[in-house]
PDB file of C-alpha atoms in Angstrom:
ATOM      1  CA  TYR A  23      95.643  99.632  51.980  1.00 94.00           C
ATOM      2  CA  PHE A  24      95.635 101.776  48.693  1.00 94.00           C
ATOM      3  CA  PHE A  25      93.250 102.206  45.886  1.00 95.00           C
ATOM      4  CA  THR A  26      94.398 104.192  42.853  1.00 93.00           C
ATOM      5  CA  ASN A  27      92.636 105.872  39.359  1.00 93.00           C
ATOM      6  CA  ILE A  28      89.611 106.430  41.317  1.00 92.00           C
ATOM      7  CA  PRO A  29      87.217 108.240  39.533  1.00 93.00           C
ATOM      8  CA  HIS A  30      85.708 111.576  40.608  1.00 94.00           C
ATOM      9  CA  GLY A  31      82.041 110.985  43.260  1.00 95.00           C
ATOM     10  CA  GLU A  32      80.579 110.158  46.387  1.00 94.00           C
ATOM     11  CA  CYS A  33      82.562 106.625  47.179  1.00 94.00           C
ATOM     12  CA  THR A  34      82.115 104.432  50.411  1.00 95.00           C
ATOM     13  CA  VAL A  35      85.321 102.536  51.515  1.00 96.00           C
ATOM     14  CA  THR A  36      84.138  98.908  53.868  1.00 95.00           C
ATOM     15  CA  VAL A  37      86.595  96.690  55.800  1.00 95.00           C
ATOM     16  CA  VAL A  38      84.472  93.039  55.722  1.00 95.00           C
ATOM     17  CA  ASP A  39      84.260  92.223  59.255  1.00 88.00           C
ATOM     18  CA  ALA A  40      84.100  88.576  58.437  1.00 89.00           C
ATOM     19  CA  THR A  41      87.985  88.433  57.061  1.00 89.00           C
ATOM     20  CA  LEU A  42      88.715  90.719  60.544  1.00 85.00           C
ATOM     21  CA  PRO A  43      90.555  88.142  63.107  1.00 78.00           C
ATOM     22  CA  GLY A  44      88.176  87.269  66.685  1.00 75.00           C
ATOM     23  CA  GLY A  45      87.776  89.325  69.308  1.00 75.00           C
ATOM     24  CA  LEU A  46      88.198  92.415  67.546  1.00 81.00           C
ATOM     25  CA  THR A  47      85.985  96.198  69.077  1.00 83.00           C
ATOM     26  CA  ALA A  48      85.418  98.419  66.242  1.00 87.00           C
ATOM     27  CA  THR A  49      86.585 102.079  67.769  1.00 86.00           C
ATOM     28  CA  GLY A  50      86.705 104.301  64.785  1.00 87.00           C
ATOM     29  CA  ASP A  51      86.226 105.545  61.686  1.00 91.00           C
ATOM     30  CA  ALA A  52      87.112 108.304  58.938  1.00 90.00           C
ATOM     31  CA  ASP A  53      83.290 109.212  58.606  1.00 90.00           C
ATOM     32  CA  GLY A  54      82.607 109.191  62.762  1.00 85.00           C
ATOM     33  CA  ALA A  55      78.999 108.208  61.453  1.00 70.00           C
ATOM     34  CA  GLY A  56      77.940 104.928  63.636  1.00 82.00           C
ATOM     35  CA  THR A  57      78.376 103.447  60.740  1.00 88.00           C
ATOM     36  CA  LEU A  58      80.810 100.339  61.743  1.00 89.00           C
ATOM     37  CA  HIS A  59      83.231  98.885  59.314  1.00 93.00           C
ATOM     38  CA  THR A  60      82.596 102.059  56.926  1.00 94.00           C
ATOM     39  CA  SER A  61      83.664 105.560  56.140  1.00 94.00           C
ATOM     40  CA  ALA A  62      81.997 107.968  53.710  1.00 93.00           C
ATOM     41  CA  LEU A  63      83.812 110.446  51.332  1.00 93.00           C
ATOM     42  CA  GLU A  64      83.815 112.028  48.211  1.00 94.00           C
ATOM     43  CA  LEU A  65      86.359 113.086  45.899  1.00 94.00           C
ATOM     44  CA  SER A  66      86.759 116.182  43.286  1.00 93.00           C
ATOM     45  CA  ALA A  67      89.605 117.805  41.413  1.00 92.00           C
ATOM     46  CA  ALA A  68      89.894 120.394  44.806  1.00 92.00           C
ATOM     47  CA  SER A  69      90.095 116.990  46.819  1.00 92.00           C
ATOM     48  CA  PRO A  70      91.232 113.797  44.116  1.00 93.00           C
ATOM     49  CA  SER A  71      92.868 112.470  46.683  1.00 93.00           C
ATOM     50  CA  ASN A  72      91.659 111.512  50.889  1.00 94.00           C
ATOM     51  CA  LEU A  73      94.793 109.252  52.802  1.00 94.00           C
ATOM     52  CA  ASP A  74      93.295 109.519  55.858  1.00 94.00           C
ATOM     53  CA  GLN A  75      90.359 106.619  55.926  1.00 94.00           C
ATOM     54  CA  ASP A  76      91.706 104.921  58.538  1.00 95.00           C
ATOM     55  CA  PHE A  77      89.401 101.923  60.733  1.00 93.00           C
ATOM     56  CA  GLY A  78      90.044 100.958  64.496  1.00 91.00           C
ATOM     57  CA  TYR A  79      89.894  97.702  66.229  1.00 89.00           C
ATOM     58  CA  GLN A  80      90.491  97.537  69.842  1.00 83.00           C
ATOM     59  CA  PRO A  81      90.874  93.011  70.880  1.00 86.00           C
ATOM     60  CA  ALA A  82      89.877  91.908  73.732  1.00 85.00           C
ATOM     61  CA  ALA A  83      91.791  89.264  75.309  1.00 90.00           C
ATOM     62  CA  ARG A  84      93.557  88.801  78.468  1.00 94.00           C
ATOM     63  CA  LEU A  85      97.185  87.602  79.791  1.00 96.00           C
ATOM     64  CA  GLY A  86      97.560  87.508  84.275  1.00 97.00           C
ATOM     65  CA  ASP A  87      96.934  86.255  87.197  1.00 96.00           C
ATOM     66  CA  ARG A  88     100.528  86.134  90.292  1.00 97.00           C
ATOM     67  CA  LEU A  89     103.770  86.434  91.721  1.00 97.00           C
ATOM     68  CA  TRP A  90     103.198  84.633  95.339  1.00 96.00           C
ATOM     69  CA  TYR A  91     104.966  83.668  98.144  1.00 95.00           C
ATOM     70  CA  ASP A  92     105.002  79.342  98.207  1.00 95.00           C
ATOM     71  CA  MET A  93     105.455  79.107 101.428  1.00 92.00           C
ATOM     72  CA  ASN A  94     105.839  75.566 101.767  1.00 92.00           C
ATOM     73  CA  GLY A  95     107.494  74.908  98.513  1.00 91.00           C
ATOM     74  CA  ASP A  96     104.608  72.437  97.114  1.00 92.00           C
ATOM     75  CA  GLY A  97     104.413  74.560  94.065  1.00 91.00           C
ATOM     76  CA  VAL A  98     100.401  74.713  94.626  1.00 93.00           C
ATOM     77  CA  GLN A  99      99.057  78.225  95.731  1.00 93.00           C
ATOM     78  CA  ASP A 100      97.380  77.685  98.764  1.00 94.00           C
ATOM     79  CA  LEU A 101      94.960  79.280 100.781  1.00 94.00           C
ATOM     80  CA  GLY A 102      96.836  82.626 102.816  1.00 94.00           C
ATOM     81  CA  GLU A 103     100.253  82.838 101.121  1.00 95.00           C
ATOM     82  CA  PRO A 104     100.969  86.348 100.048  1.00 96.00           C
ATOM     83  CA  GLY A 105     101.412  88.047  96.802  1.00 96.00           C
ATOM     84  CA  ILE A 106     105.244  89.743  96.004  1.00 95.00           C
ATOM     85  CA  ALA A 107     104.609  93.161  94.809  1.00 95.00           C
ATOM     86  CA  GLY A 108     106.771  95.699  92.175  1.00 95.00           C
ATOM     87  CA  ILE A 109     107.987  92.698  89.663  1.00 96.00           C
ATOM     88  CA  ARG A 110     108.028  93.066  86.715  1.00 97.00           C
ATOM     89  CA  VAL A 111     106.408  90.718  84.450  1.00 97.00           C
ATOM     90  CA  GLN A 112     107.098  90.885  80.591  1.00 97.00           C
ATOM     91  CA  ILE A 113     105.279  89.444  77.560  1.00 97.00           C
ATOM     92  CA  ARG A 114     106.284  88.175  74.366  1.00 97.00           C
ATOM     93  CA  GLY A 115     104.086  87.786  71.347  1.00 95.00           C
ATOM     94  CA  ASP A 116     104.592  85.612  67.989  1.00 94.00           C
ATOM     95  CA  LEU A 117     100.664  86.495  66.810  1.00 88.00           C
ATOM     96  CA  ASP A 118     101.174  84.884  62.916  1.00 87.00           C
ATOM     97  CA  ASP A 119     103.122  82.334  64.217  1.00 87.00           C
ATOM     98  CA  ASP A 120     105.861  82.590  62.232  1.00 92.00           C
ATOM     99  CA  SER A 121     108.695  82.788  65.998  1.00 91.00           C
ATOM    100  CA  VAL A 122     109.240  85.839  65.426  1.00 93.00           C
ATOM    101  CA  VAL A 123     107.997  88.680  67.975  1.00 95.00           C
ATOM    102  CA  ASP A 124     105.351  91.079  67.275  1.00 92.00           C
ATOM    103  CA  LEU A 125     104.417  92.384  69.989  1.00 94.00           C
ATOM    104  CA  THR A 126     106.490  93.462  73.770  1.00 97.00           C
ATOM    105  CA  LEU A 127     104.387  94.623  76.677  1.00 97.00           C
ATOM    106  CA  SER A 128     105.236  95.037  80.416  1.00 97.00           C
ATOM    107  CA  THR A 129     103.995  95.914  83.790  1.00 97.00           C
ATOM    108  CA  ASP A 130     104.848  95.166  87.173  1.00 97.00           C
ATOM    109  CA  THR A 131     102.512  93.024  89.859  1.00 97.00           C
ATOM    110  CA  ASP A 132     100.733  95.252  92.397  1.00 97.00           C
ATOM    111  CA  SER A 133     100.562  94.771  95.839  1.00 97.00           C
ATOM    112  CA  SER A 134      99.148  91.854  95.970  1.00 97.00           C
ATOM    113  CA  GLY A 135     101.024  91.076  93.179  1.00 97.00           C
ATOM    114  CA  ASN A 136      98.516  90.342  90.528  1.00 98.00           C
ATOM    115  CA  TYR A 137      99.729  91.798  86.976  1.00 98.00           C
ATOM    116  CA  LEU A 138      97.379  91.709  84.201  1.00 97.00           C
ATOM    117  CA  PHE A 139      97.565  93.096  80.465  1.00 97.00           C
ATOM    118  CA  GLU A 140      94.194  94.181  78.843  1.00 93.00           C
ATOM    119  CA  ASN A 141      93.798  94.439  74.780  1.00 90.00           C
ATOM    120  CA  LEU A 142      95.830  92.298  73.460  1.00 93.00           C
ATOM    121  CA  PRO A 143      95.467  90.202  70.072  1.00 89.00           C
ATOM    122  CA  GLY A 144      94.967  85.988  69.618  1.00 87.00           C
ATOM    123  CA  GLY A 145      98.481  84.347  69.457  1.00 90.00           C
ATOM    124  CA  ASP A 146     101.764  82.814  70.895  1.00 94.00           C
ATOM    125  CA  TYR A 147     102.983  84.252  74.215  1.00 96.00           C
ATOM    126  CA  VAL A 148     105.631  83.761  76.812  1.00 96.00           C
ATOM    127  CA  VAL A 149     105.735  85.728  79.677  1.00 97.00           C
ATOM    128  CA  GLN A 150     108.252  86.254  81.940  1.00 96.00           C
ATOM    129  CA  VAL A 151     109.199  87.479  85.457  1.00 96.00           C
ATOM    130  CA  VAL A 152     112.296  89.763  84.988  1.00 94.00           C
ATOM    131  CA  THR A 153     114.043  87.822  88.191  1.00 90.00           C
ATOM    132  CA  ALA A 154     116.740  91.185  88.213  1.00 89.00           C
ATOM    133  CA  ALA A 155     113.581  93.183  90.362  1.00 83.00           C
ATOM    134  CA  LEU A 156     112.712  89.399  92.493  1.00 87.00           C
ATOM    135  CA  PRO A 157     114.189  89.607  96.216  1.00 83.00           C
ATOM    136  CA  ILE A 158     117.174  87.161  96.438  1.00 78.00           C
ATOM    137  CA  SER A 159     117.206  83.640  97.118  1.00 79.00           C
ATOM    138  CA  LEU A 160     114.094  82.743  95.628  1.00 89.00           C
ATOM    139  CA  THR A 161     113.422  79.215  93.955  1.00 91.00           C
ATOM    140  CA  PRO A 162     110.478  79.160  91.690  1.00 93.00           C
ATOM    141  CA  THR A 163     108.360  76.438  92.871  1.00 93.00           C
ATOM    142  CA  GLY A 164     105.456  76.320  89.989  1.00 89.00           C
ATOM    143  CA  ASP A 165     104.462  78.074  87.303  1.00 91.00           C
ATOM    144  CA  SER A 166     101.321  77.008  84.479  1.00 87.00           C
ATOM    145  CA  ASP A 167     104.091  75.117  82.466  1.00 87.00           C
ATOM    146  CA  GLY A 168     106.035  73.032  84.673  1.00 82.00           C
ATOM    147  CA  THR A 169     109.731  74.777  86.826  1.00 74.00           C
ATOM    148  CA  GLY A 170     111.762  73.549  83.313  1.00 83.00           C
ATOM    149  CA  THR A 171     111.590  76.711  82.460  1.00 89.00           C
ATOM    150  CA  PRO A 172     112.041  78.935  85.270  1.00 90.00           C
ATOM    151  CA  ASN A 173     110.426  81.843  85.938  1.00 94.00           C
ATOM    152  CA  GLU A 174     109.137  81.363  81.903  1.00 95.00           C
ATOM    153  CA  SER A 175     106.072  79.945  80.687  1.00 95.00           C
ATOM    154  CA  THR A 176     104.394  79.822  77.339  1.00 95.00           C
ATOM    155  CA  VAL A 177     100.496  80.132  76.105  1.00 94.00           C
ATOM    156  CA  THR A 178      98.639  79.987  73.388  1.00 94.00           C
ATOM    157  CA  LEU A 179      96.001  83.247  73.456  1.00 91.00           C
ATOM    158  CA  LEU A 180      92.668  82.414  71.545  1.00 87.00           C
ATOM    159  CA  ALA A 181      91.279  85.961  70.002  1.00 82.00           C
ATOM    160  CA  GLY A 182      88.931  87.151  72.430  1.00 83.00           C
ATOM    161  CA  GLY A 183      89.049  84.608  74.840  1.00 87.00           C
ATOM    162  CA  ASP A 184      91.382  85.156  78.506  1.00 91.00           C
ATOM    163  CA  ASP A 185      94.366  83.455  80.102  1.00 95.00           C
ATOM    164  CA  LEU A 186      93.734  84.983  83.818  1.00 95.00           C
ATOM    165  CA  ASP A 187      95.875  81.114  85.350  1.00 94.00           C
ATOM    166  CA  GLN A 188      99.234  82.148  84.651  1.00 96.00           C
ATOM    167  CA  ASP A 189     101.178  82.509  88.059  1.00 96.00           C
ATOM    168  CA  PHE A 190     104.399  82.077  88.988  1.00 96.00           C
ATOM    169  CA  GLY A 191     105.200  80.954  92.659  1.00 95.00           C
ATOM    170  CA  TYR A 192     108.292  81.596  94.466  1.00 95.00           C
ATOM    171  CA  SER A 193     109.770  80.156  97.590  1.00 93.00           C
ATOM    172  CA  ALA A 194     112.801  81.770  99.988  1.00 81.00           C
ATOM    173  CA  GLY A 195     113.845  78.621 101.306  1.00 65.00           C
ATOM    174  CA  GLY A 196     115.025  80.096 104.514  1.00 63.00           C
ATOM    175  CA  ARG A 197     114.446  78.494 108.049  1.00 64.00           C
ATOM    176  CA  ILE A 198     113.370  79.621 111.484  1.00 74.00           C
ATOM    177  CA  GLY A 199     113.568  77.786 115.257  1.00 77.00           C
ATOM    178  CA  ASP A 200     115.066  76.090 118.070  1.00 78.00           C
ATOM    179  CA  THR A 201     113.796  75.197 121.313  1.00 78.00           C
ATOM    180  CA  VAL A 202     111.748  77.055 123.879  1.00 85.00           C
ATOM    181  CA  TRP A 203     112.549  75.817 127.177  1.00 71.00           C
ATOM    182  CA  PHE A 204     112.423  75.944 130.416  1.00 80.00           C
ATOM    183  CA  ASP A 205     114.941  78.578 132.442  1.00 78.00           C
ATOM    184  CA  ALA A 206     115.415  76.812 136.432  1.00 79.00           C
ATOM    185  CA  ASP A 207     117.704  79.349 137.601  1.00 81.00           C
ATOM    186  CA  ASN A 208     116.467  81.935 135.156  1.00 82.00           C
ATOM    187  CA  ASN A 209     120.367  82.850 134.245  1.00 81.00           C
ATOM    188  CA  GLY A 210     118.362  83.636 130.569  1.00 77.00           C
ATOM    189  CA  ARG A 211     120.880  80.887 128.813  1.00 80.00           C
ATOM    190  CA  ARG A 212     119.772  76.606 128.171  1.00 77.00           C
ATOM    191  CA  ASP A 213     122.005  75.300 131.139  1.00 80.00           C
ATOM    192  CA  ALA A 214     122.152  71.387 131.315  1.00 75.00           C
ATOM    193  CA  GLY A 215     119.603  71.238 134.101  1.00 73.00           C
ATOM    194  CA  ASP A 216     117.274  73.392 132.178  1.00 71.00           C
ATOM    195  CA  ARG A 217     113.835  70.708 130.225  1.00 77.00           C
ATOM    196  CA  ALA A 218     112.599  71.248 126.925  1.00 75.00           C
ATOM    197  CA  GLY A 219     109.498  72.639 126.783  1.00 67.00           C
ATOM    198  CA  GLY A 220     108.013  69.462 125.697  1.00 60.00           C
ATOM    199  CA  ASP A 221     109.426  67.290 128.258  1.00 57.00           C
TER     200      ASP A 221
END
């Protein structure tokens, strides 16, 4: 913002807080006097200009949740299914609904597979798991907007709100198994006469 042709004397600059987006908290201004959205100054012949009248605001919305190993491949995060640690997650935000990305941030999942983005403005976001960091042979099994767009979810974040349901499930697809048997002759091999454990 910029005002010109201001006469010398005392002035007050005020941000009309009713016009601010929701969910913002004032964090600082030029006079630091504890008067939110307002700063007092004086123009004089010696100091005819003041171009340091800045006002800071912190958004309050949060976005995140968890990447997990979907052990049974059902797309549901079941009790005991472990998280996937150390995976990069990126968000891209369109804050003014013009189909142009205004904000890009990234973070890594913690030891429990959790991730969190804080202090976000409201807007439309794409949450994307950076697949180059995933272990090989993982198959997407679930996310909040469905697996039609694997490794990616689209969400509208309200100003000052939270969306902590952006989970991504992955199935490894590998299998282990076979037979436990009675080794009748104790030779370490399953021979024709050896019974399976359930027989």
